[in-house]
mmCIF file of C-alpha atoms in Angstrom:
data_model
loop_
_atom_site.group_PDB
_atom_site.id
_atom_site.type_symbol
_atom_site.label_atom_id
_atom_site.label_comp_id
_atom_site.label_asym_id
_atom_site.label_seq_id
_atom_site.Cartn_x
_atom_site.Cartn_y
_atom_site.Cartn_z
ATOM 1 C CA UNK Q 1 -0.046 -0.263 -0.282
ATOM 2 C CA UNK Q 2 1.092 3.591 -0.924
ATOM 3 C CA UNK Q 3 2.175 5.402 2.128
ATOM 4 C CA UNK Q 4 3.198 9.547 2.365
ATOM 5 C CA UNK Q 5 6.782 9.525 2.497
ATOM 6 C CA UNK Q 6 6.481 13.292 4.030
ATOM 7 C CA UNK Q 7 4.878 14.450 6.931
ATOM 8 C CA UNK Q 8 2.531 17.091 5.849
ATOM 9 C CA UNK Q 9 4.214 20.632 6.500
ATOM 10 C CA UNK Q 10 1.936 22.989 8.532
ATOM 11 C CA UNK Q 11 2.590 25.502 6.109
ATOM 12 C CA UNK Q 12 0.977 23.334 3.290
ATOM 13 C CA UNK Q 13 -2.207 22.024 5.721
ATOM 14 C CA UNK Q 14 -2.998 25.554 6.293
ATOM 15 C CA UNK Q 15 -2.602 26.573 2.499
ATOM 16 C CA UNK Q 16 -4.703 23.966 1.919
ATOM 17 C CA UNK Q 17 -7.841 24.551 4.172
ATOM 18 C CA UNK Q 18 -7.081 28.510 3.658
ATOM 19 C CA UNK Q 19 -9.176 27.223 0.518
ATOM 20 C CA UNK Q 20 -12.366 25.770 2.378
ATOM 21 C CA UNK Q 21 -14.766 28.755 2.243
ATOM 22 C CA UNK Q 22 -18.024 28.862 3.079
ATOM 23 C CA UNK Q 23 -20.350 30.162 0.241
ATOM 24 C CA UNK Q 24 -23.178 32.939 1.438
ATOM 25 C CA UNK Q 25 -26.735 31.234 1.330
ATOM 26 C CA UNK Q 26 -28.982 32.446 -1.183
ATOM 27 C CA UNK Q 27 -31.385 34.168 0.109
ATOM 28 C CA UNK Q 28 -35.378 36.368 -0.344
ATOM 29 C CA UNK Q 29 -37.727 37.710 1.521
ATOM 30 C CA UNK Q 30 -41.248 36.407 1.786
ATOM 31 C CA UNK Q 31 -44.377 38.216 1.027
ATOM 32 C CA UNK Q 32 -44.589 39.069 4.805
ATOM 33 C CA UNK Q 33 -41.359 40.168 5.107
ATOM 34 C CA UNK Q 34 -39.153 37.160 6.544
ATOM 35 C CA UNK Q 35 -36.027 36.347 4.935
ATOM 36 C CA UNK Q 36 -36.601 32.658 3.311
ATOM 37 C CA UNK Q 37 -34.272 30.632 1.084
ATOM 38 C CA UNK Q 38 -35.861 31.517 -2.648
ATOM 39 C CA UNK Q 39 -38.607 29.219 -4.106
ATOM 40 C CA UNK Q 40 -39.126 27.534 -0.740
ATOM 41 C CA UNK Q 41 -41.790 27.670 1.717
ATOM 42 C CA UNK Q 42 -41.168 30.194 4.623
ATOM 43 C CA UNK Q 43 -40.444 28.038 7.533
ATOM 44 C CA UNK Q 44 -41.562 30.855 9.712
ATOM 45 C CA UNK Q 45 -45.281 31.843 8.257
ATOM 46 C CA UNK Q 46 -45.340 28.743 6.511
ATOM 47 C CA UNK Q 47 -46.936 30.169 3.329
ATOM 48 C CA UNK Q 48 -45.630 29.998 -0.271
ATOM 49 C CA UNK Q 49 -47.120 32.114 -2.992
ATOM 50 C CA UNK Q 50 -49.721 33.410 -0.441
ATOM 51 C CA UNK Q 51 -51.484 29.507 0.305
ATOM 52 C CA UNK Q 52 -50.680 27.790 3.873
ATOM 53 C CA UNK Q 53 -48.547 24.924 2.864
ATOM 54 C CA UNK Q 54 -47.284 23.620 6.590
ATOM 55 C CA UNK Q 55 -48.684 24.357 9.650
ATOM 56 C CA UNK Q 56 -46.549 26.699 12.237
ATOM 57 C CA UNK S 1 -46.332 7.862 -20.584
ATOM 58 C CA UNK S 2 -44.065 9.060 -17.970
ATOM 59 C CA UNK S 3 -40.410 9.387 -19.560
ATOM 60 C CA UNK S 4 -38.510 6.571 -18.149
ATOM 61 C CA UNK S 5 -35.869 7.149 -15.496
ATOM 62 C CA UNK S 6 -31.817 7.460 -15.862
ATOM 63 C CA UNK S 7 -29.479 6.749 -13.400
ATOM 64 C CA UNK S 8 -29.489 5.147 -10.257
ATOM 65 C CA UNK S 9 -32.804 3.705 -8.742
ATOM 66 C CA UNK S 10 -34.075 4.864 -5.333
ATOM 67 C CA UNK S 11 -33.286 2.504 -2.634
ATOM 68 C CA UNK S 12 -30.724 1.009 -4.853
ATOM 69 C CA UNK S 13 -32.402 -1.614 -6.840
ATOM 70 C CA UNK S 14 -35.509 -2.202 -9.331
ATOM 71 C CA UNK S 15 -37.386 -4.053 -6.935
ATOM 72 C CA UNK S 16 -36.625 -1.424 -3.830
ATOM 73 C CA UNK S 17 -37.882 1.699 -6.437
ATOM 74 C CA UNK S 18 -41.083 -0.098 -7.329
ATOM 75 C CA UNK S 19 -42.208 -0.756 -3.739
ATOM 76 C CA UNK S 20 -40.941 2.908 -3.052
ATOM 77 C CA UNK S 21 -42.744 4.440 -5.208
ATOM 78 C CA UNK S 22 -46.061 2.363 -4.644
ATOM 79 C CA UNK S 23 -45.932 3.066 -0.896
ATOM 80 C CA UNK S 24 -45.281 6.605 -1.524
ATOM 81 C CA UNK S 25 -48.072 7.038 -3.989
ATOM 82 C CA UNK S 26 -50.300 4.936 -1.434
ATOM 83 C CA UNK S 27 -49.507 7.731 1.140
ATOM 84 C CA UNK S 28 -50.234 10.169 -0.919
ATOM 85 C CA UNK S 29 -53.852 9.188 -2.198
ATOM 86 C CA UNK S 30 -54.348 8.437 1.244
ATOM 87 C CA UNK S 31 -53.755 11.782 2.964
ATOM 88 C CA UNK S 32 -54.018 14.010 0.394
ATOM 89 C CA UNK S 33 -50.138 15.252 0.933
ATOM 90 C CA UNK S 34 -46.866 14.239 2.128
ATOM 91 C CA UNK S 35 -43.496 15.358 3.218
ATOM 92 C CA UNK S 36 -41.069 13.309 1.862
ATOM 93 C CA UNK S 37 -37.583 14.122 -0.100
ATOM 94 C CA UNK S 38 -37.358 16.712 -2.886
ATOM 95 C CA UNK S 39 -36.023 13.845 -5.461
ATOM 96 C CA UNK S 40 -38.592 10.914 -4.470
ATOM 97 C CA UNK S 41 -41.280 13.937 -4.704
ATOM 98 C CA UNK S 42 -39.717 14.349 -8.576
ATOM 99 C CA UNK S 43 -39.842 10.799 -8.957
ATOM 100 C CA UNK S 44 -43.486 10.038 -7.188
ATOM 101 C CA UNK S 45 -45.079 12.571 -9.240
ATOM 102 C CA UNK S 46 -45.243 11.401 -12.817
ATOM 103 C CA UNK S 47 -46.148 7.954 -11.314
ATOM 104 C CA UNK S 48 -48.719 9.113 -9.006
ATOM 105 C CA UNK S 49 -50.822 11.380 -12.023
ATOM 106 C CA UNK S 50 -50.561 8.120 -14.271
ATOM 107 C CA UNK S 51 -52.569 6.229 -11.994
ATOM 108 C CA UNK S 52 -55.277 9.557 -11.418
ATOM 109 C CA UNK S 53 -55.735 9.265 -15.149
ATOM 110 C CA UNK S 54 -56.661 5.708 -14.701
ATOM 111 C CA UNK S 55 -58.968 6.658 -11.969
ATOM 112 C CA UNK S 56 -60.781 9.100 -13.979
ATOM 113 C CA UNK S 57 -60.864 6.408 -16.791
ATOM 114 C CA UNK S 58 -62.276 4.436 -13.977
ATOM 115 C CA UNK S 59 -63.447 1.387 -15.542
ATOM 116 C CA UNK S 60 -62.527 -2.177 -13.942
ATOM 117 C CA UNK S 61 -59.759 -2.914 -16.137
ATOM 118 C CA UNK S 62 -58.156 0.400 -14.992
ATOM 119 C CA UNK S 63 -58.981 -0.197 -11.361
ATOM 120 C CA UNK S 64 -57.263 -3.597 -11.875
ATOM 121 C CA UNK S 65 -54.147 -2.199 -13.101
ATOM 122 C CA UNK S 66 -54.207 0.297 -10.733
ATOM 123 C CA UNK S 67 -54.694 -2.685 -7.613
ATOM 124 C CA UNK S 68 -50.878 -4.147 -9.060
ATOM 125 C CA UNK S 69 -49.572 -0.837 -7.483
ATOM 126 C CA UNK S 70 -51.143 0.524 -4.762
ATOM 127 C CA UNK S 71 -52.132 -2.830 -3.038
ATOM 128 C CA UNK S 72 -54.906 -1.662 -0.380
ATOM 129 C CA UNK S 73 -58.367 -1.554 -1.821
ATOM 130 C CA UNK S 74 -59.635 1.281 0.270
ATOM 131 C CA UNK S 75 -57.208 3.772 -0.804
ATOM 132 C CA UNK S 76 -58.570 2.622 -4.530
ATOM 133 C CA UNK S 77 -61.896 3.125 -3.480
ATOM 134 C CA UNK S 78 -61.153 6.814 -2.221
ATOM 135 C CA UNK S 79 -59.115 7.265 -5.585
ATOM 136 C CA UNK S 80 -61.461 6.215 -7.985
ATOM 137 C CA UNK S 81 -64.514 7.390 -6.576
ATOM 138 C CA UNK S 82 -63.364 10.935 -4.945
ATOM 139 C CA UNK S 83 -59.831 11.984 -6.575
ATOM 140 C CA UNK S 84 -60.654 10.507 -9.991
ATOM 141 C CA UNK S 85 -63.957 12.705 -10.408
ATOM 142 C CA UNK S 86 -62.457 15.998 -9.185
ATOM 143 C CA UNK S 87 -60.222 16.043 -11.680
ATOM 144 C CA UNK S 88 -62.975 15.253 -14.727
ATOM 145 C CA UNK S 89 -62.279 18.731 -16.072
ATOM 146 C CA UNK S 90 -58.328 18.985 -15.709
ATOM 147 C CA UNK S 91 -55.836 17.423 -17.624
ATOM 148 C CA UNK S 92 -52.747 16.945 -16.056
ATOM 149 C CA UNK S 93 -50.961 18.465 -13.542
ATOM 150 C CA UNK S 94 -53.040 17.024 -10.348
ATOM 151 C CA UNK S 95 -49.994 17.078 -7.736
ATOM 152 C CA UNK S 96 -47.945 20.071 -6.710
ATOM 153 C CA UNK S 97 -44.655 19.978 -5.451
ATOM 154 C CA UNK S 98 -43.245 22.707 -2.945
ATOM 155 C CA UNK S 99 -39.673 22.978 -1.639
ATOM 156 C CA UNK S 100 -39.501 23.054 2.252
ATOM 157 C CA UNK S 101 -35.609 23.561 2.796
ATOM 158 C CA UNK S 102 -33.043 20.604 4.346
ATOM 159 C CA UNK S 103 -33.623 18.258 6.835
ATOM 160 C CA UNK S 104 -32.040 18.531 10.114
ATOM 161 C CA UNK S 105 -29.722 15.644 10.667
ATOM 162 C CA UNK S 106 -29.067 14.556 7.230
ATOM 163 C CA UNK S 107 -29.320 18.057 5.279
ATOM 164 C CA UNK S 108 -31.912 16.347 2.649
ATOM 165 C CA UNK S 109 -33.666 18.767 0.452
ATOM 166 C CA UNK S 110 -37.614 18.140 1.225
ATOM 167 C CA UNK S 111 -40.720 18.935 -0.322
ATOM 168 C CA UNK S 112 -44.318 18.258 0.096
ATOM 169 C CA UNK S 113 -46.208 16.572 -2.672
ATOM 170 C CA UNK S 114 -49.747 16.721 -2.283
ATOM 171 C CA UNK S 115 -53.115 16.672 -4.792
ATOM 172 C CA UNK S 116 -53.563 19.649 -5.855
ATOM 173 C CA UNK S 117 -57.367 21.069 -5.388
ATOM 174 C CA UNK S 118 -60.434 20.962 -7.519
ATOM 175 C CA UNK S 119 -60.842 23.675 -10.714
ATOM 176 C CA UNK S 120 -62.447 26.704 -9.441
ATOM 177 C CA UNK S 121 -65.165 28.335 -11.596
ATOM 178 C CA UNK S 122 -63.014 31.239 -12.654
ATOM 179 C CA UNK S 123 -59.917 28.403 -13.280
ATOM 180 C CA UNK S 124 -62.578 26.625 -15.912
ATOM 181 C CA UNK S 125 -63.231 29.530 -17.345
ATOM 182 C CA UNK S 126 -59.781 30.534 -18.188
ATOM 183 C CA UNK S 127 -59.172 27.005 -19.384
ATOM 184 C CA UNK S 128 -62.467 27.402 -21.597
ATOM 185 C CA UNK S 129 -61.080 30.684 -22.779
ATOM 186 C CA UNK S 130 -57.596 28.853 -23.671
ATOM 187 C CA UNK S 131 -59.430 26.352 -25.737
ATOM 188 C CA UNK S 132 -61.145 29.195 -27.975
ATOM 189 C CA UNK S 133 -58.045 30.989 -28.368
ATOM 190 C CA UNK S 134 -55.965 28.284 -29.117
ATOM 191 C CA UNK S 135 -52.347 27.634 -27.759
ATOM 192 C CA UNK S 136 -49.660 25.075 -28.370
ATOM 193 C CA UNK S 137 -50.919 22.349 -26.101
ATOM 194 C CA UNK S 138 -54.864 23.145 -26.635
ATOM 195 C CA UNK S 139 -55.632 22.896 -30.391
ATOM 196 C CA UNK S 140 -58.384 25.474 -30.983
ATOM 197 C CA UNK S 141 -61.972 24.360 -30.975
ATOM 198 C CA UNK S 142 -65.061 25.798 -32.418
ATOM 199 C CA UNK S 143 -66.623 27.766 -28.971
ATOM 200 C CA UNK S 144 -69.025 25.684 -26.963
ATOM 201 C CA UNK S 145 -70.676 25.422 -23.578
ATOM 202 C CA UNK S 146 -70.244 28.455 -21.666
ATOM 203 C CA UNK S 147 -68.028 30.551 -23.946
ATOM 204 C CA UNK S 148 -70.316 30.002 -26.623
ATOM 205 C CA UNK S 149 -73.515 31.198 -23.968
ATOM 206 C CA UNK S 150 -71.406 34.136 -23.086
ATOM 207 C CA UNK S 151 -70.932 35.280 -26.764
ATOM 208 C CA UNK S 152 -74.410 35.109 -27.625
ATOM 209 C CA UNK S 153 -75.120 37.028 -24.694
ATOM 210 C CA UNK S 154 -73.004 39.716 -25.811
ATOM 211 C CA UNK S 155 -73.564 39.608 -29.420
ATOM 212 C CA UNK S 156 -74.746 43.301 -29.321
ATOM 213 C CA UNK S 157 -72.490 44.718 -27.463
ATOM 214 C CA UNK S 158 -68.728 43.815 -29.341
ATOM 215 C CA UNK S 159 -68.099 42.505 -32.986
ATOM 216 C CA UNK S 160 -65.724 40.243 -31.291
ATOM 217 C CA UNK S 161 -68.763 38.574 -29.185
ATOM 218 C CA UNK S 162 -70.370 38.432 -32.636
ATOM 219 C CA UNK S 163 -67.793 36.979 -34.603
ATOM 220 C CA UNK S 164 -68.091 34.404 -31.745
ATOM 221 C CA UNK S 165 -71.093 33.846 -31.374
ATOM 222 C CA UNK S 166 -71.642 33.517 -35.346
ATOM 223 C CA UNK S 167 -69.324 30.608 -35.340
ATOM 224 C CA UNK S 168 -70.536 28.887 -32.411
ATOM 225 C CA UNK S 169 -74.053 29.223 -34.091
ATOM 226 C CA UNK S 170 -72.027 27.304 -37.152
ATOM 227 C CA UNK S 171 -70.919 24.517 -34.929
ATOM 228 C CA UNK S 172 -74.431 23.871 -33.876
ATOM 229 C CA UNK S 173 -76.067 23.828 -37.005
ATOM 230 C CA UNK S 174 -73.402 21.666 -38.185
ATOM 231 C CA UNK S 175 -73.939 19.518 -35.313
ATOM 232 C CA UNK S 176 -77.997 19.323 -36.551
ATOM 233 C CA UNK S 177 -77.083 18.971 -40.430
ATOM 234 C CA UNK S 178 -74.889 15.918 -39.028
ATOM 235 C CA UNK S 179 -77.847 13.983 -37.067
ATOM 236 C CA UNK S 180 -80.101 14.680 -40.222
ATOM 237 C CA UNK S 181 -77.733 12.996 -42.676
ATOM 238 C CA UNK S 182 -74.623 10.952 -40.788
ATOM 239 C CA UNK S 183 -74.408 8.514 -43.495
ATOM 240 C CA UNK S 184 -72.916 11.430 -45.935
ATOM 241 C CA UNK S 185 -70.467 13.589 -43.719
ATOM 242 C CA UNK S 186 -68.360 14.636 -46.539
ATOM 243 C CA UNK S 187 -70.947 16.130 -48.732
ATOM 244 C CA UNK S 188 -72.704 17.907 -45.604
ATOM 245 C CA UNK S 189 -69.138 19.562 -44.701
ATOM 246 C CA UNK S 190 -68.673 21.328 -47.786
ATOM 247 C CA UNK S 191 -72.135 22.398 -47.799
ATOM 248 C CA UNK S 192 -72.002 24.089 -44.557
ATOM 249 C CA UNK S 193 -68.649 25.888 -44.371
ATOM 250 C CA UNK S 194 -68.516 27.100 -48.146
ATOM 251 C CA UNK S 195 -64.941 27.547 -48.309
ATOM 252 C CA UNK S 196 -65.375 30.215 -46.291
ATOM 253 C CA UNK S 197 -63.313 28.644 -42.884
ATOM 254 C CA UNK S 198 -60.643 25.917 -42.283
ATOM 255 C CA UNK S 199 -62.573 23.076 -40.931
ATOM 256 C CA UNK S 200 -61.605 21.451 -37.894
ATOM 257 C CA UNK S 201 -61.246 17.649 -38.375
ATOM 258 C CA UNK S 202 -60.996 16.244 -35.235
ATOM 259 C CA UNK S 203 -57.757 14.988 -34.356
ATOM 260 C CA UNK S 204 -56.027 17.097 -36.251
ATOM 261 C CA UNK S 205 -54.306 20.277 -34.270
ATOM 262 C CA UNK S 206 -54.403 23.151 -36.166
ATOM 263 C CA UNK S 207 -51.484 25.313 -35.549
ATOM 264 C CA UNK S 208 -51.772 29.458 -35.921
#
């Protein structure tokens, strides 16, 4: 089995991990002003297209 | 016929997928709406709508074909007596999928799939109008039913309505003459139309 010849340096580890970035989520506003994911039922008021979809 | 699915089956094997979809469809017809993952909801939609189409047909053969999938007889009964007749005037699109966001635990995107409500009077009027106007999906036909009645009422007030009413009356005359001499339809068609309008053969959609 292949095994690493050298220990990964602190620099290499940190350089690799520096690329792990979070992306900002796409957000929209529901008609009642809550912040929601687009094309998704509003988790706060449970409505989508002015229709009650889920019980809140 | 729904488009065949490509790629891996739900649950890993074809048999597992069949069972999954059958159970999902049964639950959907039993409760009117279910919450599941987005992928399963999307796969269930064409499957369930095909079963509703069988329910609309409503004969013994289609009932047996549905029973091959939905094993619960009481659910099939509800499907054929309530759900099928509810969609008598709706051409497809019996279900609705709304996204609910990721699930806590495995972050799987959830969705709610539900049977849509029966058409309201306003929606029926819109579909009647669409049919009268003629679109890519609904070929143009001579106005009938509510449209013809409304056009006859408004014939004096607008030239458009008068034209529609005249066209509807033409259809009525054609129908009467067809009953009078049902054996030679070819002669009848030319006599009524007089070469003025393009006649609507049933089954041949007219493109504009």
